[in-house]
CSV table of C-alpha atoms and ligand atoms in Angstrom, one decimal:
chain,number,residue,atom,x,y,z
A,1,UNK,CA,-17.1,10.0,0.2
A,2,UNK,CA,-15.5,12.7,-1.5
A,3,UNK,CA,-14.0,13.8,1.3
A,4,UNK,CA,-13.5,10.7,2.7
A,5,UNK,CA,-10.9,10.5,-1.7
A,6,UNK,CA,-9.7,14.2,-0.3
A,7,UNK,CA,-8.4,13.3,3.5
A,8,UNK,CA,-7.6,10.1,2.3
A,9,UNK,CA,-4.8,11.4,-0.3
A,10,UNK,CA,-4.3,14.8,1.4
A,11,UNK,CA,-3.3,12.2,4.5
A,12,UNK,CA,-1.1,10.1,2.4
A,13,UNK,CA,1.1,12.8,0.9
A,14,UNK,CA,1.3,14.6,4.5
A,15,UNK,CA,3.0,10.4,5.6
A,16,UNK,CA,5.6,10.9,2.4
A,17,UNK,CA,6.5,14.5,2.6
A,18,UNK,CA,7.6,12.9,5.9
A,19,UNK,CA,9.0,10.1,4.7
A,20,UNK,CA,10.6,11.5,2.1
A,21,UNK,CA,11.7,14.1,4.5
A,22,UNK,CA,13.1,11.4,6.8
A,23,UNK,CA,14.4,9.6,3.9
A,24,UNK,CA,17.4,12.0,2.4
A,25,UNK,CA,18.0,13.0,6.5
A,26,UNK,CA,19.0,9.4,7.0
A,27,UNK,CA,21.3,9.5,4.0
A,28,UNK,CA,23.2,13.2,5.1
A,29,UNK,CA,24.1,10.9,8.7
A,30,UNK,CA,24.1,8.0,7.2
A,31,UNK,CA,21.9,6.3,9.1
A,32,UNK,CA,22.3,2.4,8.8
A,33,UNK,CA,19.1,0.8,6.9
A,34,UNK,CA,17.9,-1.4,9.2
A,35,UNK,CA,17.3,1.2,11.8
A,36,UNK,CA,15.3,3.8,8.7
A,37,UNK,CA,13.3,0.6,8.2
A,38,UNK,CA,11.8,0.4,11.6
A,39,UNK,CA,11.2,3.6,12.1
A,40,UNK,CA,9.4,3.6,8.7
A,41,UNK,CA,6.6,1.9,10.3
A,42,UNK,CA,5.1,2.7,13.4
A,43,UNK,CA,6.0,0.2,17.2
A,44,UNK,CA,1.8,-0.3,17.8
A,45,UNK,CA,-1.3,0.5,16.3
A,46,UNK,CA,-5.1,0.3,17.2
A,47,UNK,CA,-8.2,0.6,16.3
A,48,UNK,CA,-11.1,1.0,18.1
A,49,UNK,CA,-14.9,0.6,17.7
A,50,UNK,CA,-16.8,2.9,19.9
A,51,UNK,CA,-20.7,2.4,20.3
A,52,UNK,CA,-22.2,5.8,21.5
A,53,UNK,CA,-25.6,5.7,23.0
A,54,UNK,CA,-27.0,8.4,21.4
A,55,UNK,CA,-29.7,11.0,23.4
A,56,UNK,CA,-32.5,9.6,20.5
A,57,UNK,CA,-31.7,6.3,22.1
A,58,UNK,CA,-30.2,5.4,19.1
A,59,UNK,CA,-26.6,4.1,19.3
A,60,UNK,CA,-23.8,4.9,17.1
A,61,UNK,CA,-20.5,3.2,16.4
A,62,UNK,CA,-17.7,5.1,15.9
A,63,UNK,CA,-14.6,4.5,14.5
A,64,UNK,CA,-11.4,5.7,16.7
A,65,UNK,CA,-7.6,5.3,16.5
A,66,UNK,CA,-4.1,5.3,18.6
A,67,UNK,CA,-1.1,4.5,17.2
A,68,UNK,CA,2.6,4.7,19.3
A,69,UNK,CA,5.6,5.0,16.5
A,70,UNK,CA,8.8,4.9,18.5
A,71,UNK,CA,9.3,4.4,22.0
A,72,UNK,CA,12.7,4.3,22.5
A,73,UNK,CA,13.1,7.4,24.3
A,74,UNK,CA,10.5,7.1,26.3
A,75,UNK,CA,6.9,6.7,26.7
A,76,UNK,CA,4.3,8.1,23.4
A,77,UNK,CA,3.3,11.1,23.4
A,78,UNK,CA,0.9,13.1,21.3
A,79,UNK,CA,-2.2,14.6,20.7
A,80,UNK,CA,-5.8,12.9,19.9
A,81,UNK,CA,-8.2,14.5,17.3
A,82,UNK,CA,-11.7,14.8,16.1
A,83,UNK,CA,-12.9,14.9,13.4
A,84,UNK,CA,-14.4,13.7,9.7
A,85,UNK,CA,-11.7,13.5,8.5
A,86,UNK,CA,-9.7,11.5,10.3
A,87,UNK,CA,-8.0,8.3,9.1
A,88,UNK,CA,-5.3,5.4,10.2
A,89,UNK,CA,-3.0,6.8,7.6
A,90,UNK,CA,-3.1,11.0,8.5
A,91,UNK,CA,-3.2,9.8,12.4
A,92,UNK,CA,0.4,7.1,11.4
A,93,UNK,CA,1.6,10.7,9.6
A,94,UNK,CA,0.8,12.5,12.4
A,95,UNK,CA,3.0,10.0,15.6
A,96,UNK,CA,6.0,10.0,13.0
A,97,UNK,CA,6.5,14.4,13.4
A,98,UNK,CA,5.8,13.6,17.3
A,99,UNK,CA,8.6,11.0,17.5
A,100,UNK,CA,10.4,13.4,15.4
A,101,UNK,CA,9.3,16.5,17.2
A,102,UNK,CA,10.6,15.3,21.0
A,103,UNK,CA,13.8,14.1,20.2
A,104,UNK,CA,14.7,17.3,18.6
A,105,UNK,CA,13.6,20.1,21.5
A,106,UNK,CA,15.1,17.3,23.1
A,107,UNK,CA,12.3,15.7,25.6
A,108,UNK,CA,12.4,12.1,27.0
A,109,UNK,CA,9.0,10.8,24.8
A,110,UNK,CA,8.2,8.6,21.6
A,111,UNK,CA,5.9,10.0,19.2
A,112,UNK,CA,2.3,9.2,19.1
A,113,UNK,CA,-1.4,10.2,17.8
A,114,UNK,CA,-5.1,9.6,18.3
A,115,UNK,CA,-8.7,10.5,16.1
A,116,UNK,CA,-12.1,9.3,16.0
A,117,UNK,CA,-13.8,10.3,13.6
A,118,UNK,CA,-16.4,12.3,14.3
A,119,UNK,CA,-17.6,15.5,13.9
A,120,UNK,CA,-18.2,16.8,17.3
A,121,UNK,CA,-20.0,20.1,16.2
A,122,UNK,CA,-22.7,17.8,15.3
A,123,UNK,CA,-23.2,15.7,19.1
A,124,UNK,CA,-24.4,17.2,22.0
A,125,UNK,CA,-22.0,17.1,25.4
A,126,UNK,CA,-23.7,14.7,26.7
A,127,UNK,CA,-22.8,12.5,23.2
A,128,UNK,CA,-19.2,13.9,23.3
A,129,UNK,CA,-18.9,13.0,27.0
A,130,UNK,CA,-20.3,9.2,26.1
A,131,UNK,CA,-17.6,9.0,23.1
A,132,UNK,CA,-14.4,10.3,24.8
A,133,UNK,CA,-15.1,8.3,28.0
A,134,UNK,CA,-15.5,4.9,26.0
A,135,UNK,CA,-12.9,5.4,23.7
A,136,UNK,CA,-11.0,6.0,26.4
A,137,UNK,CA,-12.1,2.7,28.1
A,138,UNK,CA,-10.5,0.7,25.0
A,139,UNK,CA,-7.6,2.3,24.5
A,140,UNK,CA,-6.8,2.4,28.1
A,141,UNK,CA,-5.3,-0.8,27.3
A,142,UNK,CA,-2.3,1.4,26.0
A,143,UNK,CA,-2.3,4.5,27.7
A,144,UNK,CA,-1.5,5.3,30.6
A,145,UNK,CA,1.6,8.0,32.2
A,146,UNK,CA,4.1,5.6,31.5
A,147,UNK,CA,2.9,3.9,28.4
A,148,UNK,CA,1.7,6.5,26.6
A,149,UNK,CA,0.0,10.6,27.2
A,150,UNK,CA,-2.8,11.3,24.7
A,151,UNK,CA,-2.5,15.5,24.6
A,152,UNK,CA,-5.7,18.3,22.7
A,153,UNK,CA,-5.3,18.6,18.8
A,154,UNK,CA,-7.9,19.4,17.2
A,155,UNK,CA,-11.4,19.8,18.2
A,156,UNK,CA,-10.7,18.4,21.9
A,157,UNK,CA,-10.1,20.7,24.5
A,158,UNK,CA,-9.3,21.2,27.9
A,159,UNK,CA,-12.5,19.2,28.9
A,160,UNK,CA,-12.1,16.7,26.6
A,161,UNK,CA,-8.8,15.9,28.3
A,162,UNK,CA,-10.4,16.0,32.2
A,163,UNK,CA,-13.0,13.8,30.8
A,164,UNK,CA,-10.3,11.2,29.4
A,165,UNK,CA,-8.4,11.4,32.7
A,166,UNK,CA,-11.6,10.7,35.0
A,167,UNK,CA,-11.7,7.7,33.1
A,168,UNK,CA,-8.8,6.6,33.6
A,169,UNK,CA,-8.6,7.4,36.6
A,170,UNK,CA,-12.4,5.4,37.8
A,171,UNK,CA,-10.7,2.4,36.0
A,172,UNK,CA,-7.9,2.0,38.8
A,173,UNK,CA,-9.6,3.6,41.5
A,174,UNK,CA,-7.2,6.2,41.8
A,175,UNK,CA,-6.7,9.8,40.7
A,176,UNK,CA,-4.1,9.7,38.0
A,177,UNK,CA,-3.5,12.9,36.2
A,178,UNK,CA,-0.5,11.9,34.3
A,179,UNK,CA,-2.4,9.9,31.9
A,180,UNK,CA,-2.7,13.2,30.0
A,181,UNK,CA,-1.6,16.7,29.5
A,182,UNK,CA,-4.1,19.8,28.2
A,183,UNK,CA,-5.6,19.2,31.0
A,184,UNK,CA,-8.0,22.3,32.8
A,185,UNK,CA,-5.9,24.1,35.8
A,186,UNK,CA,-8.2,23.0,38.1
A,187,UNK,CA,-7.3,19.2,37.9
A,188,UNK,CA,-3.3,19.9,37.1
A,189,UNK,CA,-2.8,21.5,34.2
A,190,UNK,CA,-0.3,23.6,33.4
A,191,UNK,CA,-0.1,28.0,33.3
A,192,UNK,CA,0.6,28.4,29.8
A,193,UNK,CA,-0.4,25.4,28.0
A,194,UNK,CA,-2.8,26.8,25.9
A,195,UNK,CA,-0.2,30.0,24.6
A,196,UNK,CA,3.0,27.7,24.8
A,197,UNK,CA,2.2,26.9,20.7
A,198,UNK,CA,2.0,29.7,19.6
A,199,UNK,CA,4.8,31.3,22.6
A,200,UNK,CA,7.3,28.8,20.8
A,201,UNK,CA,6.3,29.6,17.3
A,202,UNK,CA,7.2,33.3,18.2
A,203,UNK,CA,10.5,32.7,20.2
A,204,UNK,CA,11.8,30.4,17.0
A,205,UNK,CA,11.2,33.9,15.1
A,206,UNK,CA,12.4,36.1,17.4
A,207,UNK,CA,16.4,33.3,16.8
A,208,UNK,CA,16.1,33.2,13.3
A,209,UNK,CA,15.4,37.0,13.3
A,210,UNK,CA,18.8,37.9,14.7
A,211,UNK,CA,20.7,35.4,12.4
A,212,UNK,CA,19.2,37.3,9.2
A,213,UNK,CA,19.5,40.8,11.1
A,214,UNK,CA,15.7,40.7,10.2
A,215,UNK,CA,14.4,43.6,12.8
A,216,UNK,CA,11.3,42.9,14.1
A,217,UNK,CA,9.9,45.8,14.5
A,218,UNK,CA,7.7,47.0,12.1
A,219,UNK,CA,8.1,43.8,9.9
A,220,UNK,CA,5.1,43.4,8.0
A,221,UNK,CA,3.7,39.7,9.0
A,222,UNK,CA,1.3,37.5,7.6
A,223,UNK,CA,-0.9,34.8,9.5
A,224,UNK,CA,-2.5,31.4,7.8
A,225,UNK,CA,-4.8,30.6,10.3
A,226,UNK,CA,-6.3,32.6,13.1
A,227,UNK,CA,-6.8,30.2,16.3
A,228,UNK,CA,-4.7,28.9,19.2
A,229,UNK,CA,-1.9,29.0,17.6
A,230,UNK,CA,-2.0,31.9,15.1
A,231,UNK,CA,-3.5,34.1,17.4
A,232,UNK,CA,-1.3,33.9,20.2
A,233,UNK,CA,1.7,34.4,17.6
A,234,UNK,CA,-0.4,37.0,16.3
A,235,UNK,CA,-0.3,39.2,19.4
A,236,UNK,CA,3.3,37.8,20.6
A,237,UNK,CA,4.8,39.3,17.2
A,238,UNK,CA,2.9,42.4,17.3
A,239,UNK,CA,3.3,43.2,20.8
A,240,UNK,CA,7.0,43.0,19.5
A,241,UNK,CA,6.5,45.4,16.7
A,242,UNK,CA,6.0,43.0,13.7
A,243,UNK,CA,3.3,45.2,11.9
A,244,UNK,CA,0.4,42.5,11.2
A,245,UNK,CA,-0.7,43.0,8.1
A,246,UNK,CA,-3.3,39.7,7.0
A,247,UNK,CA,-5.0,37.0,8.8
A,248,UNK,CA,-7.0,34.0,7.8
A,249,UNK,CA,-9.8,32.2,9.0
A,250,UNK,CA,-11.3,29.3,7.7
A,251,UNK,CA,-13.7,31.6,6.5
A,252,UNK,CA,-11.9,34.1,4.2
A,253,UNK,CA,-8.5,36.0,5.0
A,254,UNK,CA,-8.9,39.8,5.6
A,255,UNK,CA,-6.1,42.1,5.0
A,256,UNK,CA,-4.9,46.2,5.3
A,257,UNK,CA,-1.2,47.0,4.2
A,258,UNK,CA,-1.4,50.0,7.6
A,259,UNK,CA,-1.2,46.9,10.1
A,260,UNK,CA,-4.3,44.7,12.0
A,261,UNK,CA,-4.9,46.1,15.7
A,262,UNK,CA,-5.3,42.6,17.2
A,263,UNK,CA,-6.6,43.1,20.7
A,264,UNK,CA,-9.7,44.3,18.0
A,265,UNK,CA,-9.6,41.4,15.6
A,266,UNK,CA,-9.7,39.5,18.7
A,267,UNK,CA,-12.9,40.8,20.1
A,268,UNK,CA,-14.2,40.9,16.4
A,269,UNK,CA,-13.7,37.3,16.0
A,270,UNK,CA,-14.5,36.0,19.5
A,271,UNK,CA,-18.1,38.3,18.9
A,272,UNK,CA,-19.2,37.1,15.1
A,273,UNK,CA,-17.4,34.0,14.8
A,274,UNK,CA,-14.4,34.8,12.3
A,275,UNK,CA,-11.9,37.1,11.2
A,276,UNK,CA,-13.7,38.6,8.1
A,277,UNK,CA,-15.4,41.4,8.1
A,278,UNK,CA,-12.9,42.6,10.1
A,279,UNK,CA,-13.2,47.1,10.0
A,280,UNK,CA,-11.1,48.6,7.3
A,281,UNK,CA,-9.1,45.6,5.2
A,282,UNK,CA,-10.0,44.1,2.0
A,283,UNK,CA,-11.1,40.1,1.9
A,284,UNK,CA,-8.4,38.4,-0.4
A,285,UNK,CA,-7.7,34.9,-1.5
A,286,UNK,CA,-5.8,32.3,-0.1
A,287,UNK,CA,-3.5,32.5,-2.7
A,288,UNK,CA,-3.2,36.2,-2.4
A,289,UNK,CA,-2.8,36.0,0.8
A,290,UNK,CA,0.3,33.6,0.4
A,291,UNK,CA,1.7,35.3,-2.1
A,292,UNK,CA,1.9,39.1,-0.5
A,293,UNK,CA,5.1,40.1,0.4
A,294,UNK,CA,6.1,40.2,3.8
A,295,UNK,CA,9.2,40.0,6.0
A,296,UNK,CA,7.4,36.7,8.0
A,297,UNK,CA,4.3,34.4,6.9
A,298,UNK,CA,3.9,31.9,9.8
A,299,UNK,CA,2.1,29.3,8.5
A,300,UNK,CA,-1.1,28.0,11.5
A,301,UNK,CA,-4.4,26.3,10.2
A,302,UNK,CA,-3.5,22.9,7.8
A,303,UNK,CA,-1.0,20.5,6.3
A,304,UNK,CA,-0.8,20.6,2.6
A,305,UNK,CA,-0.6,24.3,1.9
A,306,UNK,CA,2.7,25.8,0.5
A,307,UNK,CA,2.6,23.9,-2.4
A,308,UNK,CA,4.8,22.6,-5.4
A,309,UNK,CA,2.3,25.0,-7.7
A,310,UNK,CA,2.5,27.8,-5.4
A,311,UNK,CA,5.5,28.0,-3.2
A,312,UNK,CA,7.5,30.1,-6.0
A,313,UNK,CA,4.5,32.7,-5.1
A,314,UNK,CA,5.4,32.4,-1.5
A,315,UNK,CA,7.3,36.6,-0.8
A,316,UNK,CA,8.5,36.0,2.7
A,317,UNK,CA,12.1,36.4,4.2
A,318,UNK,CA,11.2,34.1,7.0
A,319,UNK,CA,8.1,31.1,7.4
A,320,UNK,CA,7.1,29.5,10.3
A,321,UNK,CA,5.5,26.6,10.3
A,322,UNK,CA,3.2,27.1,13.4
A,323,UNK,CA,0.6,23.5,11.7
A,324,UNK,CA,2.0,20.7,11.3
A,325,UNK,CA,2.8,19.7,8.1
A,326,UNK,CA,1.5,23.1,5.9
A,327,UNK,CA,4.9,22.6,3.2
A,328,UNK,CA,4.5,19.7,1.1
A,329,UNK,CA,8.1,18.2,-0.2
A,330,UNK,CA,7.6,19.8,-3.5
A,331,UNK,CA,6.7,23.3,-1.7
A,332,UNK,CA,9.7,22.5,0.7
A,333,UNK,CA,11.8,22.5,-2.9
A,334,UNK,CA,10.7,25.6,-4.7
A,335,UNK,CA,11.1,27.0,-1.0
A,336,UNK,CA,14.6,26.3,-1.1
A,337,UNK,CA,15.7,27.3,-3.7
A,338,UNK,CA,14.2,30.9,-3.6
A,339,UNK,CA,16.6,31.0,-0.4
A,340,UNK,CA,13.1,31.9,1.6
A,341,UNK,CA,14.2,30.5,5.4
A,342,UNK,CA,11.8,27.4,6.9
A,343,UNK,CA,11.6,27.6,10.5
A,344,UNK,CA,10.2,23.4,10.3
A,345,UNK,CA,7.0,22.4,12.4
A,346,UNK,CA,8.9,20.4,14.0
A,347,UNK,CA,10.9,23.0,16.1
A,348,UNK,CA,8.4,26.2,15.1
A,349,UNK,CA,5.1,24.7,17.4
A,350,UNK,CA,7.4,22.0,19.4
A,351,UNK,CA,6.4,24.5,22.6
A,352,UNK,CA,2.6,22.3,22.9
A,353,UNK,CA,4.4,19.8,23.2
A,354,UNK,CA,7.6,21.1,25.4
A,355,UNK,CA,4.9,22.7,27.9
A,356,UNK,CA,3.3,19.3,27.9
A,357,UNK,CA,6.0,17.5,28.8
A,358,UNK,CA,5.7,20.3,31.8
A,359,UNK,CA,2.6,19.6,32.8
A,360,UNK,CA,3.3,16.1,33.1
A,361,UNK,CA,7.0,16.6,35.3
A,362,UNK,CA,4.3,18.6,37.0
A,363,UNK,CA,1.9,16.7,38.1
A,364,UNK,CA,4.1,13.6,38.8
A,365,UNK,CA,6.2,15.7,40.9
A,366,UNK,CA,2.9,17.5,42.4
A,367,UNK,CA,4.4,20.3,42.3
A,368,UNK,CA,3.2,23.1,40.3
A,369,UNK,CA,4.9,26.1,38.6
A,370,UNK,CA,4.2,29.2,37.5
A,371,UNK,CA,3.8,31.2,34.6
A,372,UNK,CA,6.7,33.3,34.5
A,373,UNK,CA,8.7,29.4,35.1
A,374,UNK,CA,6.8,27.8,32.7
A,375,UNK,CA,7.9,30.7,30.1
A,376,UNK,CA,10.8,30.7,31.1
A,377,UNK,CA,12.0,26.9,30.8
A,378,UNK,CA,10.1,27.2,27.3
A,379,UNK,CA,12.1,29.8,26.1
A,380,UNK,CA,15.3,28.2,27.6
A,381,UNK,CA,14.1,24.6,25.4
A,382,UNK,CA,13.1,26.7,22.2
A,383,UNK,CA,16.2,28.6,22.2
A,384,UNK,CA,18.9,25.9,22.5
A,385,UNK,CA,17.0,24.1,20.1
A,386,UNK,CA,17.1,26.1,17.4
A,387,UNK,CA,20.5,26.8,17.9
A,388,UNK,CA,21.5,23.4,17.9
A,389,UNK,CA,18.7,22.8,14.5
A,390,UNK,CA,20.7,26.3,13.2
A,391,UNK,CA,24.2,25.3,14.1
A,392,UNK,CA,23.4,21.5,12.4
A,393,UNK,CA,22.2,23.3,8.8
A,394,UNK,CA,25.0,25.7,8.8
A,395,UNK,CA,27.6,22.6,9.5
A,396,UNK,CA,26.6,20.2,6.9
A,397,UNK,CA,24.9,22.6,4.3
A,398,UNK,CA,21.0,21.9,4.2
A,399,UNK,CA,18.3,23.5,4.7
A,400,UNK,CA,16.9,23.5,9.0
A,401,UNK,CA,13.9,20.9,8.2
A,402,UNK,CA,16.1,18.4,6.9
A,403,UNK,CA,19.2,19.6,9.8
A,404,UNK,CA,15.8,18.9,12.7
A,405,UNK,CA,15.7,15.6,11.2
A,406,UNK,CA,19.2,14.4,11.0
A,407,UNK,CA,19.5,15.6,14.8
A,408,UNK,CA,16.1,13.8,15.6
A,409,UNK,CA,17.4,10.8,13.2
A,410,UNK,CA,20.2,10.9,15.8
A,411,UNK,CA,18.9,11.3,19.3
A,412,UNK,CA,15.9,8.2,18.5
A,413,UNK,CA,18.3,5.8,16.3
A,414,UNK,CA,21.1,6.1,18.7
A,415,UNK,CA,18.6,5.6,22.0
A,416,UNK,CA,17.7,2.5,19.2
A,417,UNK,CA,21.2,1.3,18.9
A,418,UNK,CA,21.7,1.9,22.4
A,419,UNK,CA,19.3,-0.5,23.6
A,420,UNK,CA,19.4,-3.2,21.1
A,421,UNK,CA,17.1,-5.4,19.0
A,422,UNK,CA,14.8,-7.5,20.6
A,423,UNK,CA,15.2,-10.1,21.6
B,501,LIG,P1,-7.4,25.9,15.6
B,501,LIG,O1,-9.0,25.3,15.5
B,501,LIG,O2,-7.9,26.3,17.8
B,501,LIG,O3,-7.0,26.9,14.7
B,501,LIG,C1,-7.2,26.9,13.5
B,501,LIG,C2,-7.6,27.3,13.0
B,501,LIG,O4,-6.9,27.4,10.7
B,501,LIG,C3,-8.4,28.6,12.5
B,501,LIG,O5,-8.9,30.6,12.8
B,501,LIG,C4,-9.7,27.7,11.6
B,501,LIG,O6,-10.6,28.4,11.0
B,501,LIG,C5,-7.9,28.3,10.8
B,501,LIG,N1,-8.5,27.4,9.9
B,501,LIG,C6,-8.8,26.3,8.6
B,501,LIG,N2,-8.6,26.1,7.2
B,501,LIG,C7,-8.3,27.7,6.8
B,501,LIG,C8,-8.2,27.5,5.2
B,501,LIG,N3,-8.4,26.5,4.9
B,501,LIG,N4,-7.5,28.7,5.7
B,501,LIG,C9,-7.1,29.9,6.5
B,501,LIG,N5,-7.2,29.0,8.0
B,501,LIG,C10,-8.1,28.4,7.9
B,501,LIG,O7,-6.2,25.0,16.0
B,501,LIG,P2,-4.6,25.8,16.7
B,501,LIG,O8,-4.6,24.8,17.6
B,501,LIG,O9,-4.8,27.2,16.2
B,501,LIG,O10,-4.0,24.7,15.7
B,501,LIG,C11,-3.4,25.0,14.1
B,501,LIG,C12,-2.4,24.1,13.7
B,501,LIG,O11,-1.3,24.4,14.7
B,501,LIG,C13,-2.8,23.2,13.4
B,501,LIG,O12,-1.9,22.1,12.2
B,501,LIG,C14,-2.2,21.9,14.0
B,501,LIG,O13,-1.8,20.7,13.9
B,501,LIG,C15,-0.8,22.6,14.9
B,501,LIG,N6,-0.4,22.7,16.3
B,501,LIG,C16,-1.6,23.4,16.9
B,501,LIG,C17,-0.3,22.8,18.4
B,501,LIG,C18,-1.4,23.2,19.6
B,501,LIG,O14,-0.7,23.3,21.0
B,501,LIG,N7,-2.6,23.8,19.5
B,501,LIG,C19,0.7,22.1,18.7
B,501,LIG,C20,1.2,21.5,17.5
B,501,LIG,C21,0.9,22.0,16.3
């Protein structure tokens, strides 16, 4: 119960921060109030009950959601999250973020998100498969390669995408790989999808560093969250010469001012399940980690981490938001006042959806690219998007976050206006 209330508060915080940022950007571009009214609500929400036969032959009923926020630019795109704290407010906020993320990197998708309230760690593999297949069946009325294309998110993975793809295909009688992205390569996944978000974060850091005249060689770097996004970003930054001085995961934070060996740290995490107890490091608190003096702070864990309370202590030149919504509205104001450059989530972590888009295109064409080609196209799109956001931010004298929302809102609202309001 306490977890549920906290999760709902956190989701409300994310939704309200997103709405406030959108309203601010809307004002800057003089967005018509009717368009803003439409965009402040999701187009379609679906709540489903998911009965599952458990291994002990009892039946459990889980609750799941799929939300499509706005489809003006194309089919809906967004991940599916399996987590005990999933709730409708959170799914709506994340679907909204997807609309603007797709628009900011100029890919032809609308925003969506889905989730099931469950703890996959408490389920056997077979229970997880039955849950996934029944959830897919329940939401199959609104998903499809031309309608809505799910992808992995927190606690969902390529295997779960494979079950979604198989269930949807079985219902239609033929294989439909383009119904999901983030699939295993053997059944139509894309090269480079696993590293895409972390690499996209790094490509955007490289662009920002050149604008800030920040030399990446020796740049001190702190990473909050050493999972998929954080560990890939850390390794790529380290290859560029950055000195990773602190990292954290859900078990704690470690620090060594001389820098960490990323390959050895990754091996340690794989062996022990956490970054903590890595040799020659000090354990510090999360508050200490966020306050470390550094050139680059990569946020790659959870939402609502930099807040009105702790933002004044952030001592970085550049903050890159690998996670979705890691900074609250108040936290963002403080970072802006302090003159800290923030690469906002809808730009910094868009690499994942960009390569998902590449996977979908490859699947529809039945023609697959090399990893080199995927990375080249990812870098091109991230760099172009970064330049557009940066130029907008400079010419309007606004933060990169506001600029990203201005660009995205412009693209979405232009499509809405050209299409017109039905009927
Ligand atoms: P992940 O589960 O692989 O990693 C998350 C990491 O954060 C884990 O190491 C976990 O231990 C750590 N963590 C959890 N709680 C923490 C805490 N309180 N303090 C410090 N660390 C903590 O997930 P991921 O795929 O790397 O996603 C990270 C973030 O990036 C999420 O916000 C996700 O929504 C966002 N994101 C991911 C992708 C993607 O393609 N994976 C795309 C866009 C956005």
